[in-house]
Coordinates of C-alpha atoms and ligand atoms in Angstrom, one line a residue:
M1 CA -24.9 23.7 -4.6
A2 CA -23.4 22.7 -1.3
I3 CA -21.0 19.8 -1.0
K4 CA -21.6 17.4 1.9
V5 CA -19.5 14.4 3.0
L6 CA -21.6 11.7 4.7
K7 CA -19.6 8.9 6.4
F8 CA -21.4 5.8 7.5
G9 CA -19.7 3.5 10.0
G10 CA -19.7 -0.3 10.1
T11 CA -23.0 -0.8 11.9
S12 CA -24.7 1.6 9.5
V13 CA -23.8 -0.7 6.6
A14 CA -23.9 -4.0 8.6
D15 CA -26.8 -5.6 6.9
S16 CA -29.6 -4.9 4.4
T17 CA -31.8 -3.1 6.9
A18 CA -29.0 -0.7 7.8
M19 CA -28.1 -0.2 4.1
R20 CA -31.7 0.7 3.3
K21 CA -31.6 3.3 6.0
V22 CA -28.5 4.8 4.5
F23 CA -30.2 4.9 1.1
E24 CA -33.2 6.7 2.6
I25 CA -30.9 9.4 4.1
I26 CA -29.0 9.9 0.9
S27 CA -32.1 9.9 -1.3
S28 CA -34.0 12.4 0.9
N29 CA -31.3 15.0 0.1
R30 CA -31.6 16.2 -3.4
E31 CA -30.3 19.8 -2.8
D32 CA -26.6 18.9 -2.1
K33 CA -23.8 17.1 -3.9
Q34 CA -23.0 14.2 -1.7
I35 CA -19.7 12.3 -1.1
V36 CA -20.7 9.1 0.6
V37 CA -17.9 7.4 2.5
L38 CA -18.5 3.9 3.7
S39 CA -16.8 1.6 6.2
A40 CA -16.7 -2.2 5.9
C41 CA -19.8 -4.0 7.2
A42 CA -19.5 -4.4 11.0
G43 CA -17.1 -7.2 11.9
I44 CA -15.6 -7.7 8.5
T45 CA -12.3 -5.8 9.1
D46 CA -11.8 -8.0 12.2
K47 CA -12.4 -11.1 10.0
L48 CA -9.9 -9.8 7.4
L49 CA -7.4 -9.2 10.1
K50 CA -7.8 -12.8 11.4
L51 CA -7.5 -14.0 7.8
S52 CA -4.2 -12.2 7.3
E53 CA -3.0 -13.7 10.6
T54 CA -4.0 -17.2 9.8
A55 CA -2.8 -17.1 6.2
L56 CA 0.7 -18.2 7.4
S57 CA -0.5 -21.1 9.5
Q58 CA -0.4 -24.7 8.2
D59 CA -4.1 -25.5 8.7
N60 CA -6.9 -24.4 6.5
E61 CA -8.7 -22.1 9.0
Y62 CA -8.4 -19.3 6.4
L63 CA -10.9 -21.1 4.1
Q64 CA -13.5 -21.0 6.8
I65 CA -13.0 -17.2 7.4
L66 CA -13.2 -16.6 3.7
E67 CA -16.4 -18.5 3.6
K68 CA -17.9 -16.4 6.4
I69 CA -16.9 -13.2 4.6
E70 CA -18.4 -14.5 1.4
N71 CA -21.6 -15.7 3.0
H72 CA -22.1 -12.3 4.8
H73 CA -21.9 -10.4 1.5
L74 CA -24.0 -12.8 -0.6
K75 CA -26.7 -12.7 2.0
L76 CA -26.6 -9.0 2.0
I77 CA -27.0 -8.9 -1.8
V78 CA -29.9 -11.4 -1.8
E79 CA -31.7 -9.4 0.8
L80 CA -31.1 -6.0 -0.9
F81 CA -32.0 -6.8 -4.5
R82 CA -35.5 -8.0 -5.3
D83 CA -34.7 -8.2 -9.0
S84 CA -32.7 -11.4 -9.7
E85 CA -30.9 -9.9 -12.8
K86 CA -29.6 -7.0 -10.7
S87 CA -28.6 -9.3 -7.8
A88 CA -26.8 -11.6 -10.3
S89 CA -24.7 -8.8 -11.7
C90 CA -23.9 -7.6 -8.1
I91 CA -22.9 -11.2 -7.1
K92 CA -20.6 -11.4 -10.2
S93 CA -18.6 -8.3 -9.2
V94 CA -18.5 -9.3 -5.5
N95 CA -17.3 -12.8 -6.5
F96 CA -14.6 -11.1 -8.6
L97 CA -13.4 -9.2 -5.5
L98 CA -13.6 -12.3 -3.3
Q99 CA -11.5 -14.3 -5.9
S100 CA -8.8 -11.6 -5.8
L101 CA -8.8 -11.7 -2.0
K102 CA -8.4 -15.5 -2.1
K103 CA -5.5 -15.2 -4.6
L104 CA -3.8 -12.7 -2.3
I105 CA -4.0 -15.2 0.7
E106 CA -2.8 -18.0 -1.5
G107 CA 0.2 -15.9 -2.5
V108 CA 1.0 -15.4 1.2
K109 CA 0.8 -19.1 1.7
I110 CA 3.2 -19.9 -1.2
L111 CA 5.7 -17.2 -0.2
E112 CA 5.3 -18.0 3.5
E113 CA 5.6 -14.3 4.2
I114 CA 3.1 -11.5 4.9
T115 CA 4.4 -7.9 4.5
P116 CA 2.6 -4.8 5.8
K117 CA 1.9 -3.9 2.2
I118 CA 0.0 -7.2 1.6
K119 CA -1.8 -7.0 4.9
A120 CA -3.1 -3.5 4.1
E121 CA -4.2 -4.9 0.7
I122 CA -6.1 -7.7 2.5
L123 CA -7.7 -5.3 5.0
S124 CA -8.9 -3.0 2.2
Y125 CA -11.4 -5.6 0.9
G126 CA -14.0 -4.9 3.6
E127 CA -14.6 -1.4 2.3
L128 CA -14.2 -2.5 -1.4
L129 CA -17.0 -5.0 -0.9
S130 CA -19.4 -2.8 1.1
T131 CA -19.1 0.2 -1.4
N132 CA -19.4 -2.1 -4.4
I133 CA -22.7 -3.6 -3.1
F134 CA -24.1 -0.2 -1.9
Y135 CA -23.2 1.5 -5.2
Q136 CA -25.1 -1.2 -7.2
Y137 CA -28.0 -0.9 -4.8
V138 CA -28.2 2.8 -5.2
L139 CA -28.2 2.4 -9.0
S140 CA -30.9 -0.2 -8.8
R141 CA -33.0 2.3 -6.9
G142 CA -32.6 4.8 -9.7
L143 CA -30.2 7.3 -8.3
N144 CA -27.4 8.5 -10.5
S145 CA -24.1 7.9 -8.7
F146 CA -20.4 7.2 -9.3
L147 CA -18.2 4.6 -7.5
L148 CA -14.9 6.2 -6.8
D149 CA -11.8 4.3 -5.7
S150 CA -10.7 6.3 -2.7
R151 CA -7.0 5.6 -3.6
E152 CA -7.4 8.1 -6.4
I153 CA -7.8 10.9 -3.8
I154 CA -6.3 9.7 -0.5
E155 CA -2.6 9.7 -0.8
T156 CA -0.5 8.8 2.2
D157 CA 3.0 7.9 3.4
N158 CA 4.3 4.4 3.3
Y159 CA 3.3 3.2 6.7
H160 CA 1.0 0.8 5.1
L161 CA -1.1 -0.2 8.2
N162 CA -1.2 3.1 9.9
A163 CA -0.7 5.5 7.1
K164 CA -0.6 9.3 7.5
P165 CA -2.3 11.5 4.9
N166 CA -0.3 13.5 2.4
F167 CA -2.4 16.8 2.6
E168 CA -0.8 18.5 -0.3
K169 CA -1.6 15.6 -2.7
I170 CA -5.0 15.1 -1.3
Q171 CA -5.8 18.8 -1.8
Q172 CA -4.6 18.6 -5.5
N173 CA -6.6 15.4 -6.1
G174 CA -9.7 17.2 -4.8
E175 CA -9.9 18.9 -8.2
K176 CA -10.7 15.5 -9.8
L177 CA -13.4 14.9 -7.2
K178 CA -14.9 18.3 -7.8
K179 CA -15.1 17.6 -11.5
L180 CA -16.8 14.3 -10.8
L181 CA -19.3 16.1 -8.6
Q182 CA -20.2 18.3 -11.6
N183 CA -21.5 15.2 -13.4
Y184 CA -22.8 13.1 -10.5
P185 CA -25.0 14.2 -7.5
I186 CA -23.6 11.3 -5.5
V187 CA -20.1 9.9 -5.3
I188 CA -19.7 6.7 -3.3
T189 CA -16.2 5.8 -2.0
Q190 CA -14.3 3.8 0.6
G191 CA -13.3 5.0 4.1
F192 CA -10.0 3.6 5.6
I193 CA -8.2 3.0 2.3
G194 CA -5.4 5.2 0.8
N195 CA -2.4 4.7 -1.5
W196 CA 1.3 5.3 -1.5
K197 CA 2.8 5.3 -5.0
K198 CA -0.1 3.0 -6.1
E199 CA 0.3 0.6 -3.2
T200 CA -2.7 0.2 -1.0
T201 CA -2.4 1.7 2.5
V202 CA -4.9 1.9 5.4
L203 CA -5.3 4.7 7.9
G204 CA -5.4 2.5 11.1
R205 CA -8.5 1.0 12.8
G206 CA -11.5 3.2 12.9
G207 CA -9.8 5.2 10.1
S208 CA -13.0 5.9 8.0
D209 CA -13.8 8.9 10.1
L210 CA -10.4 10.4 9.1
S211 CA -11.2 9.5 5.5
A212 CA -14.4 11.5 5.7
S213 CA -12.5 14.5 7.1
L214 CA -9.9 14.2 4.3
F215 CA -12.5 14.0 1.5
G216 CA -14.1 17.1 3.0
Y217 CA -10.7 18.8 3.2
S218 CA -9.9 17.9 -0.5
V219 CA -13.0 19.7 -1.9
N220 CA -13.5 22.3 0.8
A221 CA -16.9 20.7 1.6
D222 CA -19.6 22.7 3.3
E223 CA -20.3 20.1 6.0
I224 CA -19.1 16.7 7.2
L225 CA -21.7 14.3 8.7
I226 CA -20.5 11.3 10.6
W227 CA -23.4 8.9 10.7
T228 CA -23.1 6.2 13.4
D229 CA -25.2 4.0 15.6
V230 CA -25.8 6.3 18.5
D231 CA -27.5 9.7 18.7
G232 CA -24.2 11.7 18.7
I233 CA -21.4 12.2 21.1
M234 CA -23.0 11.5 24.5
T235 CA -22.3 12.2 28.1
T236 CA -20.9 8.6 28.3
D237 CA -21.0 5.4 26.3
P238 CA -24.8 4.7 26.1
R239 CA -24.1 0.9 26.0
L240 CA -22.9 1.3 29.6
V241 CA -25.3 3.9 30.9
P242 CA -28.6 3.8 29.0
N243 CA -29.5 7.2 30.4
A244 CA -26.6 8.9 28.6
K245 CA -27.5 12.2 26.9
V246 CA -26.6 13.7 23.6
I247 CA -24.1 16.6 23.8
E248 CA -25.4 19.1 21.3
K249 CA -22.2 21.1 21.0
I250 CA -18.7 20.0 22.0
T251 CA -15.2 21.5 21.3
V252 CA -12.7 19.6 19.2
D253 CA -10.3 19.6 22.1
E254 CA -12.7 17.7 24.3
V255 CA -13.4 15.2 21.5
A256 CA -9.7 14.7 21.0
E257 CA -9.3 14.0 24.7
L258 CA -12.2 11.6 24.7
S259 CA -10.7 9.7 21.8
F260 CA -7.2 9.7 23.4
F261 CA -8.7 8.1 26.6
G262 CA -10.3 5.4 24.4
A263 CA -13.9 6.4 23.7
K264 CA -14.7 4.6 20.5
V265 CA -16.9 7.3 19.1
L266 CA -14.4 9.1 16.9
H267 CA -10.9 8.3 15.6
P268 CA -8.4 10.6 17.2
D269 CA -7.2 13.5 15.0
T270 CA -10.1 12.7 12.7
I271 CA -11.7 16.0 12.5
K272 CA -8.7 18.2 12.6
P273 CA -8.2 18.5 8.8
A274 CA -11.8 19.5 8.5
L275 CA -11.8 22.0 11.3
A276 CA -8.5 23.5 10.0
K277 CA -10.6 24.6 7.0
N278 CA -13.6 25.6 9.2
I279 CA -15.8 22.8 7.8
P280 CA -18.5 22.1 10.4
V281 CA -18.6 18.4 11.6
K282 CA -21.7 16.7 12.9
V283 CA -22.2 13.3 14.4
L284 CA -25.7 11.8 13.7
N285 CA -27.5 8.5 14.2
T286 CA -28.3 6.5 11.0
F287 CA -31.1 4.8 12.9
N288 CA -32.6 8.0 14.2
P289 CA -31.9 10.5 11.4
N290 CA -34.1 13.2 12.8
G291 CA -32.2 13.5 16.1
I292 CA -30.3 16.7 16.8
G293 CA -26.9 15.0 16.9
T294 CA -23.7 16.6 18.0
T295 CA -21.9 19.6 16.4
I296 CA -18.1 19.7 16.9
Y297 CA -16.6 23.2 16.9
Q298 CA -13.3 24.9 17.5
N299 CA -13.6 27.2 20.5
N300 CA -10.6 29.5 19.7
G301 CA -10.1 30.6 23.3
I302 CA -13.7 32.0 23.8
T303 CA -14.8 32.1 27.5
F304 CA -16.6 29.1 28.6
E305 CA -18.3 27.5 31.6
S306 CA -16.2 25.1 33.4
K307 CA -18.3 21.9 33.7
V308 CA -17.9 18.3 33.1
S309 CA -19.3 17.5 29.6
S310 CA -18.7 13.8 29.4
M311 CA -17.1 10.8 31.1
L312 CA -15.6 7.4 30.3
L313 CA -15.1 4.2 32.3
I314 CA -11.6 2.8 31.8
E315 CA -11.1 -0.6 33.3
D316 CA -7.8 -2.4 34.1
C317 CA -5.5 0.5 34.7
F318 CA -2.5 0.7 37.0
Y319 CA -1.9 3.4 39.6
L320 CA 1.9 3.7 40.1
R321 CA 4.0 5.5 42.6
R322 CA 7.6 5.8 43.3
Q323 CA 9.7 7.8 45.8
V324 CA 12.5 9.7 44.0
T325 CA 15.5 10.6 46.0
K326 CA 18.4 12.8 45.0
D327 CA 20.4 9.8 43.8
S328 CA 17.5 8.3 41.8
R329 CA 17.8 8.2 38.1
D330 CA 16.6 11.1 36.1
F331 CA 12.9 11.9 36.1
S332 CA 12.8 11.5 32.2
Y333 CA 14.1 8.0 32.6
Y334 CA 10.9 6.9 34.4
L335 CA 8.7 8.7 31.9
N336 CA 10.4 6.9 29.0
L337 CA 10.2 3.6 30.9
L338 CA 6.4 3.9 31.3
K339 CA 5.9 5.2 27.8
S340 CA 7.7 2.3 26.3
N341 CA 6.1 -0.4 28.5
F342 CA 2.4 0.7 28.4
E343 CA 0.1 1.4 25.5
K344 CA -1.4 4.4 27.4
L345 CA 0.1 6.8 29.8
F346 CA -2.8 8.9 31.2
K347 CA -1.0 10.8 33.8
F348 CA 2.6 11.3 34.9
S349 CA 3.5 13.8 37.6
F350 CA 6.1 14.5 40.2
N351 CA 5.2 16.0 43.6
D352 CA 6.8 15.8 47.1
N353 CA 9.5 13.5 45.8
T354 CA 7.0 11.1 44.5
I355 CA 6.3 10.1 40.9
L356 CA 2.7 9.3 40.3
A357 CA 1.4 7.7 37.1
I358 CA -1.8 6.2 35.7
V359 CA -1.3 3.7 32.9
K360 CA -3.1 1.1 30.9
S361 CA -2.3 -2.0 28.9
P362 CA 1.2 -3.3 29.6
K363 CA 3.0 -4.0 26.3
G364 CA 4.8 -7.1 27.4
S365 CA 4.3 -10.0 29.8
D366 CA 7.1 -9.0 32.1
T367 CA 6.3 -5.3 32.4
L368 CA 4.9 -5.7 35.9
N369 CA 8.1 -7.5 37.0
L370 CA 10.1 -4.6 35.5
L371 CA 8.0 -2.1 37.6
E372 CA 8.8 -4.1 40.7
Q373 CA 12.5 -4.0 39.9
E374 CA 12.3 -0.3 39.3
E375 CA 10.6 0.0 42.8
F376 CA 7.3 1.3 41.6
L377 CA 4.3 0.6 43.9
N378 CA 1.6 -0.7 41.6
Q379 CA -2.1 -1.1 42.2
K380 CA -4.6 -2.4 39.7
V381 CA -7.5 0.1 39.5
D382 CA -10.6 1.1 37.4
A383 CA -10.8 4.7 36.5
I384 CA -13.5 7.2 35.5
A385 CA -12.2 9.9 33.3
L386 CA -14.1 13.2 33.3
F387 CA -13.9 15.6 30.4
G388 CA -14.7 19.3 30.0
L389 CA -13.3 22.7 29.3
N390 CA -11.0 24.3 31.8
I391 CA -11.1 21.3 34.2
P392 CA -8.5 22.6 36.6
N393 CA -10.8 25.5 37.3
I394 CA -14.0 23.6 37.6
D395 CA -16.8 25.8 38.9
K396 CA -18.1 25.7 42.5
E397 CA -21.4 23.9 41.9
E398 CA -19.6 21.2 39.8
K399 CA -17.0 20.8 42.5
S400 CA -19.6 20.2 45.1
K401 CA -21.1 17.5 42.9
L402 CA -17.7 15.8 42.7
D403 CA -17.3 16.0 46.4
Y404 CA -20.7 14.5 47.0
I405 CA -19.8 11.7 44.6
T406 CA -16.5 10.9 46.4
D407 CA -18.3 10.9 49.8
R408 CA -21.0 8.6 48.6
I409 CA -18.7 6.1 46.9
S410 CA -15.8 6.3 49.3
E411 CA -15.8 2.5 49.8
F412 CA -15.1 2.0 46.1
L413 CA -12.4 4.6 45.9
E414 CA -8.7 3.8 45.6
S415 CA -7.9 7.4 46.3
K416 CA -10.0 10.3 47.3
L417 CA -8.3 12.6 44.9
F418 CA -9.4 13.5 41.4
F419 CA -6.2 13.6 39.4
V420 CA -6.3 16.5 37.0
V421 CA -4.7 15.2 33.8
S422 CA -4.9 18.2 31.5
D423 CA -7.0 21.3 30.8
Y424 CA -9.6 18.9 29.5
S425 CA -9.6 15.9 31.8
A426 CA -9.4 14.5 35.3
I427 CA -9.4 11.0 36.6
L428 CA -11.1 9.4 39.6
L429 CA -9.5 6.1 40.7
L430 CA -11.6 3.2 41.9
Q431 CA -10.8 -0.2 43.3
P432 CA -10.4 -2.8 40.5
N433 CA -13.6 -4.1 38.9
K434 CA -15.7 -1.5 40.7
G435 CA -16.2 0.8 37.7
K436 CA -19.3 -0.8 36.3
E437 CA -21.0 -0.7 39.8
V438 CA -20.6 3.1 40.2
I439 CA -20.7 4.5 36.7
E440 CA -24.5 5.0 36.6
F441 CA -24.5 6.7 40.0
V442 CA -21.7 9.1 39.0
H443 CA -23.4 9.8 35.7
S444 CA -26.7 10.5 37.4
I445 CA -25.2 13.1 39.8
L446 CA -23.3 14.9 37.0
F447 CA -25.9 14.8 34.2
D448 CA -29.5 14.1 35.5
Ligands
ADP1 P1 -18.9 3.5 13.6 O1 -18.9 2.0 13.3 O2 -20.1 4.2 13.2 O3 -17.6 4.2 13.3 P2 -18.0 3.1 16.4 O4 -18.4 1.8 16.9 O5 -16.6 3.3 15.9 O6 -19.0 3.5 15.2 O7 -18.3 4.3 17.4 C1 -19.6 4.4 18.0 C2 -19.7 3.7 19.3 O8 -18.9 4.5 20.2 C3 -21.1 3.7 19.9 O9 -21.8 2.6 19.5 C4 -20.8 3.7 21.4 O10 -20.9 2.5 22.0 C5 -19.3 4.1 21.5 N1 -19.1 5.3 22.4 C6 -18.2 5.3 23.4 N2 -18.2 6.5 24.1 C7 -19.2 7.2 23.5 C8 -19.7 8.5 23.8 N3 -19.2 9.3 24.8 N4 -20.7 9.0 23.0 C9 -21.2 8.2 22.0 N5 -20.7 6.9 21.7 C10 -19.7 6.4 22.5
LIG2 N1 -13.3 -0.8 8.7 C1 -12.2 -0.2 9.4 C2 -12.2 -0.7 10.8 O1 -13.0 -1.5 11.2 C3 -12.3 1.3 9.4 C4 -13.6 1.9 10.0 O2 -14.6 1.2 10.1 O3 -13.5 3.1 10.3 O4 -11.3 -0.4 11.6
MG3 MG1 -15.7 4.2 14.2

């Protein structure tokens, strides 16, 4: 029997309608052993974060947030279970979790201190709640399954809020999981949560994708399916361009680049553990389960066409330039300056005595003053990032499309140049706040 890992993201477990869809997907597959990895219900991790941030304040805002979290899950239970006895037992276990969450917050208030360890513990409740409810729902629908605490498998380092996996231990723990799968066709577990020496850790925001990959890694799964709320990895964010198309096959390098530039679709580094073991990874839509989805593969240097495969709008960037003379500071000084003052450094190059950089999200309020002091010219820009294989050697037909785009939108452009960023990406700079106006046009030329 094949082992499959199925990961369902926040919107796929957001409410009772979504959870029923997840159940249909799982129950329609009786041939495979299934490890079902769930995120917290959409919006709950944000609320837990807020809860941990307000826990130290004097007012009682935390009680209102707790109430919202409680109401969300109780409503979910009432809608899912028609049988009042089953819903009562589910409410009991959920109340138990909510009580321990409340005790944690009250502990923070008494101690007047919140450590990363406690914060991670608080954040873990979203996944603990969603998996607990879904497990009981699956049982109530007559499917044999086991609820596994992900901390038994996913061991990490001690960076509690952004923990890195301990691959060796995870591989060893995979044996336990394989044994469980001999007795149960379905194992339900949490994404996002791990442990370091029995202390709860979390893998960073959006970390459930990584969890799925790690579970797959631990048991040498046959396939990993990332179920989300869009039809796969698409030519651009379909929320921005409704005409976006599904990319049937994409290389892991392009996906990593997309994630690095900020596309929300997959957590960076997510799929690497799986691909290292040649486990195929697919992205599918919970709300359109018969769609073809996207297969992610490792291209291992095989020859390829050089075309743009996807694009991303990045708003509120800065385009920086600085003349560098012989007596200027060392080039690496400026690189470090930008790296430590911005969340993202998309491009940094040096040509004709000019440093050129494209950055996003200043880390501090005086970063822009600092740039002025350091004599950088800075312009606010929107950017469209283009992704594909072998971007520096884009083929002729594609190049002429790009030229056509720059001609047509020249009044929106900050610079006529496409800045090649890496083998997999290039950036087109637009005047600030113009991105949304042109993205559909650029998309239509490249993909329609
Ligand atoms: P999940 O909760 O399932 O983990 P996420 O919200 O993390 O889902 O990621 C899915 C979202 O990523 C989509 O709803 C979509 O708006 C966004 N997205 C951004 N860029 C892309 C893209 N190129 N292809 C598909 N989705 C994208
Ligand atoms: N619930 C976590 C988050 O919202 C992890 C995830 O959904 O992937 O970041
Ligand atoms: Mg996600």
